């Protein structure tokens, strides 16, 4: 609830593949516990332009994707797209480079909220 900042009026889009536990947490458990809607998009291959077009076309308020995806998005420069409903962006896994955080903020006006989970804290 606090990291994703979800409310019952939010629409959550998480791009994680269903083979990852991130899909269960960010596409099912967290949004539904908070009463939020879940946006689903069939995207067999990651394409930054499809992500940007989808965020600009649909009323997605919360967006979660991998750090690598945010890197690819800012390399494409998404500043020409308008994301009228988007208000909260989250990622998890490896840390994003400060340059990517700054570029996303400059291109969209939004911060990326980073976190790590059980996968990142396991020691063998």
C-alpha positions as protocol buffer text, in pm:
chain_id: "A"
residue {
  index: 1
  type: UNK
  ca { x: 0 y: 0 z: 0 }
}
residue {
  index: 2
  type: UNK
  ca { x: 271 y: 252 z: 92 }
}
residue {
  index: 3
  type: UNK
  ca { x: 539 y: 177 z: -167 }
}
residue {
  index: 4
  type: UNK
  ca { x: 293 y: 146 z: -455 }
}
residue {
  index: 5
  type: UNK
  ca { x: 75 y: 424 z: -315 }
}
residue {
  index: 6
  type: UNK
  ca { x: -240 y: 243 z: -434 }
}
residue {
  index: 7
  type: UNK
  ca { x: -598 y: 345 z: -364 }
}
residue {
  index: 8
  type: UNK
  ca { x: -929 y: 198 z: -486 }
}
residue {
  index: 9
  type: UNK
  ca { x: -939 y: 453 z: -769 }
}
residue {
  index: 10
  type: UNK
  ca { x: -596 y: 357 z: -909 }
}
residue {
  index: 11
  type: UNK
  ca { x: -512 y: 151 z: -1215 }
}
residue {
  index: 12
  type: UNK
  ca { x: -190 y: -48 z: -1171 }
}
residue {
  index: 13
  type: UNK
  ca { x: 21 y: -171 z: -1463 }
}
residue {
  index: 14
  type: UNK
  ca { x: 310 y: -404 z: -1392 }
}
residue {
  index: 15
  type: UNK
  ca { x: 509 y: -532 z: -1691 }
}
residue {
  index: 16
  type: UNK
  ca { x: 663 y: -833 z: -1514 }
}
residue {
  index: 17
  type: UNK
  ca { x: 628 y: -1164 z: -1689 }
}
residue {
  index: 18
  type: UNK
  ca { x: 404 y: -1411 z: -1509 }
}
residue {
  index: 19
  type: UNK
  ca { x: 703 y: -1637 z: -1452 }
}
residue {
  index: 20
  type: UNK
  ca { x: 837 y: -1391 z: -1193 }
}
residue {
  index: 21
  type: UNK
  ca { x: 705 y: -1354 z: -839 }
}
residue {
  index: 22
  type: UNK
  ca { x: 696 y: -979 z: -910 }
}
residue {
  index: 23
  type: UNK
  ca { x: 394 y: -1046 z: -1132 }
}
residue {
  index: 24
  type: UNK
  ca { x: 204 y: -1204 z: -844 }
}
residue {
  index: 25
  type: UNK
  ca { x: 287 y: -927 z: -598 }
}
residue {
  index: 26
  type: UNK
  ca { x: 248 y: -627 z: -829 }
}
residue {
  index: 27
  type: UNK
  ca { x: -25 y: -754 z: -1061 }
}
residue {
  index: 28
  type: UNK
  ca { x: -244 y: -946 z: -820 }
}
residue {
  index: 29
  type: UNK
  ca { x: -185 y: -933 z: -445 }
}
residue {
  index: 30
  type: UNK
  ca { x: -96 y: -569 z: -377 }
}
residue {
  index: 31
  type: UNK
  ca { x: -347 y: -403 z: -613 }
}
residue {
  index: 32
  type: UNK
  ca { x: -635 y: -625 z: -513 }
}
residue {
  index: 33
  type: UNK
  ca { x: -561 y: -593 z: -140 }
}
residue {
  index: 34
  type: UNK
  ca { x: -582 y: -216 z: -192 }
}
residue {
  index: 35
  type: UNK
  ca { x: -894 y: -246 z: -409 }
}
residue {
  index: 36
  type: UNK
  ca { x: -715 y: -116 z: -719 }
}
residue {
  index: 37
  type: UNK
  ca { x: -779 y: -210 z: -1078 }
}
residue {
  index: 38
  type: UNK
  ca { x: -510 y: -411 z: -1261 }
}
residue {
  index: 39
  type: UNK
  ca { x: -423 y: -323 z: -1620 }
}
residue {
  index: 40
  type: UNK
  ca { x: -314 y: -615 z: -1839 }
}
residue {
  index: 41
  type: UNK
  ca { x: -137 y: -577 z: -2173 }
}
residue {
  index: 42
  type: UNK
  ca { x: -30 y: -865 z: -2397 }
}
residue {
  index: 43
  type: UNK
  ca { x: 322 y: -766 z: -2496 }
}
residue {
  index: 44
  type: UNK
  ca { x: 525 y: -1069 z: -2612 }
}
residue {
  index: 45
  type: UNK
  ca { x: 839 y: -858 z: -2653 }
}
residue {
  index: 46
  type: UNK
  ca { x: 944 y: -544 z: -2469 }
}
residue {
  index: 47
  type: UNK
  ca { x: 929 y: -237 z: -2692 }
}
residue {
  index: 48
  type: UNK
  ca { x: 979 y: 105 z: -2532 }
}
residue {
  index: 49
  type: UNK
  ca { x: 751 y: 276 z: -2783 }
}
residue {
  index: 50
  type: UNK
  ca { x: 465 y: 36 z: -2696 }
}
residue {
  index: 51
  type: UNK
  ca { x: 514 y: 112 z: -2326 }
}
residue {
  index: 52
  type: UNK
  ca { x: 507 y: 488 z: -2390 }
}
residue {
  index: 53
  type: UNK
  ca { x: 204 y: 466 z: -2619 }
}
residue {
  index: 54
  type: UNK
  ca { x: 16 y: 251 z: -2367 }
}
residue {
  index: 55
  type: UNK
  ca { x: 90 y: 489 z: -2079 }
}
residue {
  index: 56
  type: UNK
  ca { x: -32 y: 781 z: -2291 }
}
residue {
  index: 57
  type: UNK
  ca { x: -346 y: 607 z: -2421 }
}
residue {
  index: 58
  type: UNK
  ca { x: -490 y: 440 z: -2108 }
}
residue {
  index: 59
  type: UNK
  ca { x: -570 y: 587 z: -1764 }
}
residue {
  index: 60
  type: UNK
  ca { x: -288 y: 402 z: -1583 }
}
residue {
  index: 61
  type: UNK
  ca { x: -205 y: 577 z: -1256 }
}
residue {
  index: 62
  type: UNK
  ca { x: 68 y: 350 z: -1118 }
}
residue {
  index: 63
  type: UNK
  ca { x: 339 y: 191 z: -1332 }
}
residue {
  index: 64
  type: UNK
  ca { x: 586 y: -78 z: -1229 }
}
residue {
  index: 65
  type: UNK
  ca { x: 858 y: -212 z: -1455 }
}
residue {
  index: 66
  type: UNK
  ca { x: 1211 y: -347 z: -1432 }
}
residue {
  index: 67
  type: UNK
  ca { x: 1504 y: -107 z: -1388 }
}
residue {
  index: 68
  type: UNK
  ca { x: 1636 y: -212 z: -1729 }
}
residue {
  index: 69
  type: UNK
  ca { x: 1305 y: -110 z: -1886 }
}
residue {
  index: 70
  type: UNK
  ca { x: 1327 y: 238 z: -1732 }
}
residue {
  index: 71
  type: UNK
  ca { x: 1680 y: 264 z: -1877 }
}
residue {
  index: 72
  type: UNK
  ca { x: 1550 y: 173 z: -2223 }
}
residue {
  index: 73
  type: UNK
  ca { x: 1260 y: 417 z: -2195 }
}
residue {
  index: 74
  type: UNK
  ca { x: 1476 y: 718 z: -2108 }
}
residue {
  index: 75
  type: UNK
  ca { x: 1720 y: 629 z: -2387 }
}
residue {
  index: 76
  type: UNK
  ca { x: 1427 y: 662 z: -2629 }
}
residue {
  index: 77
  type: UNK
  ca { x: 1335 y: 998 z: -2472 }
}
residue {
  index: 78
  type: UNK
  ca { x: 969 y: 972 z: -2379 }
}
residue {
  index: 79
  type: UNK
  ca { x: 931 y: 1348 z: -2330 }
}
residue {
  index: 80
  type: UNK
  ca { x: 722 y: 1375 z: -2649 }
}
residue {
  index: 81
  type: UNK
  ca { x: 457 y: 1151 z: -2491 }
}
residue {
  index: 82
  type: UNK
  ca { x: 203 y: 1278 z: -2239 }
}
residue {
  index: 83
  type: UNK
  ca { x: 101 y: 1049 z: -1955 }
}
residue {
  index: 84
  type: UNK
  ca { x: -207 y: 1234 z: -1826 }
}
residue {
  index: 85
  type: UNK
  ca { x: -312 y: 980 z: -1561 }
}
residue {
  index: 86
  type: UNK
  ca { x: 26 y: 852 z: -1445 }
}
residue {
  index: 87
  type: UNK
  ca { x: 116 y: 968 z: -1095 }
}
residue {
  index: 88
  type: UNK
  ca { x: 338 y: 700 z: -939 }
}
residue {
  index: 89
  type: UNK
  ca { x: 624 y: 489 z: -1081 }
}
residue {
  index: 90
  type: UNK
  ca { x: 796 y: 200 z: -903 }
}
residue {
  index: 91
  type: UNK
  ca { x: 1072 y: -50 z: -975 }
}
residue {
  index: 92
  type: UNK
  ca { x: 1254 y: -324 z: -793 }
}
residue {
  index: 93
  type: UNK
  ca { x: 1568 y: -525 z: -832 }
}
residue {
  index: 94
  type: UNK
  ca { x: 1901 y: -375 z: -912 }
}
residue {
  index: 95
  type: UNK
  ca { x: 1953 y: -10 z: -828 }
}
residue {
  index: 96
  type: UNK
  ca { x: 1894 y: 245 z: -1099 }
}
residue {
  index: 97
  type: UNK
  ca { x: 2177 y: 477 z: -1192 }
}
residue {
  index: 98
  type: UNK
  ca { x: 2107 y: 832 z: -1071 }
}
residue {
  index: 99
  type: UNK
  ca { x: 2126 y: 950 z: -1433 }
}
residue {
  index: 100
  type: UNK
  ca { x: 1826 y: 732 z: -1525 }
}
residue {
  index: 101
  type: UNK
  ca { x: 1628 y: 866 z: -1229 }
}
residue {
  index: 102
  type: UNK
  ca { x: 1710 y: 1222 z: -1333 }
}
residue {
  index: 103
  type: UNK
  ca { x: 1624 y: 1164 z: -1700 }
}
residue {
  index: 104
  type: UNK
  ca { x: 1290 y: 1003 z: -1615 }
}
residue {
  index: 105
  type: UNK
  ca { x: 1207 y: 1297 z: -1389 }
}
residue {
  index: 106
  type: UNK
  ca { x: 1307 y: 1546 z: -1660 }
}
residue {
  index: 107
  type: UNK
  ca { x: 1114 y: 1363 z: -1932 }
}
residue {
  index: 108
  type: UNK
  ca { x: 796 y: 1285 z: -1736 }
}
residue {
  index: 109
  type: UNK
  ca { x: 796 y: 1504 z: -1424 }
}
residue {
  index: 110
  type: UNK
  ca { x: 768 y: 1188 z: -1210 }
}
residue {
  index: 111
  type: UNK
  ca { x: 998 y: 1019 z: -963 }
}
residue {
  index: 112
  type: UNK
  ca { x: 1078 y: 648 z: -974 }
}
residue {
  index: 113
  type: UNK
  ca { x: 1040 y: 482 z: -634 }
}
residue {
  index: 114
  type: UNK
  ca { x: 1288 y: 197 z: -593 }
}
residue {
  index: 115
  type: UNK
  ca { x: 1270 y: -103 z: -364 }
}
residue {
  index: 116
  type: UNK
  ca { x: 1423 y: -442 z: -321 }
}
residue {
  index: 117
  type: UNK
  ca { x: 1265 y: -765 z: -216 }
}
residue {
  index: 118
  type: UNK
  ca { x: 1336 y: -1115 z: -102 }
}
residue {
  index: 119
  type: UNK
  ca { x: 1501 y: -1210 z: -431 }
}
residue {
  index: 120
  type: UNK
  ca { x: 1763 y: -938 z: -386 }
}
residue {
  index: 121
  type: UNK
  ca { x: 1839 y: -1024 z: -23 }
}
residue {
  index: 122
  type: UNK
  ca { x: 1907 y: -1396 z: -54 }
}
residue {
  index: 123
  type: UNK
  ca { x: 2261 y: -1514 z: 23 }
}
residue {
  index: 124
  type: UNK
  ca { x: 2385 y: -1854 z: -89 }
}
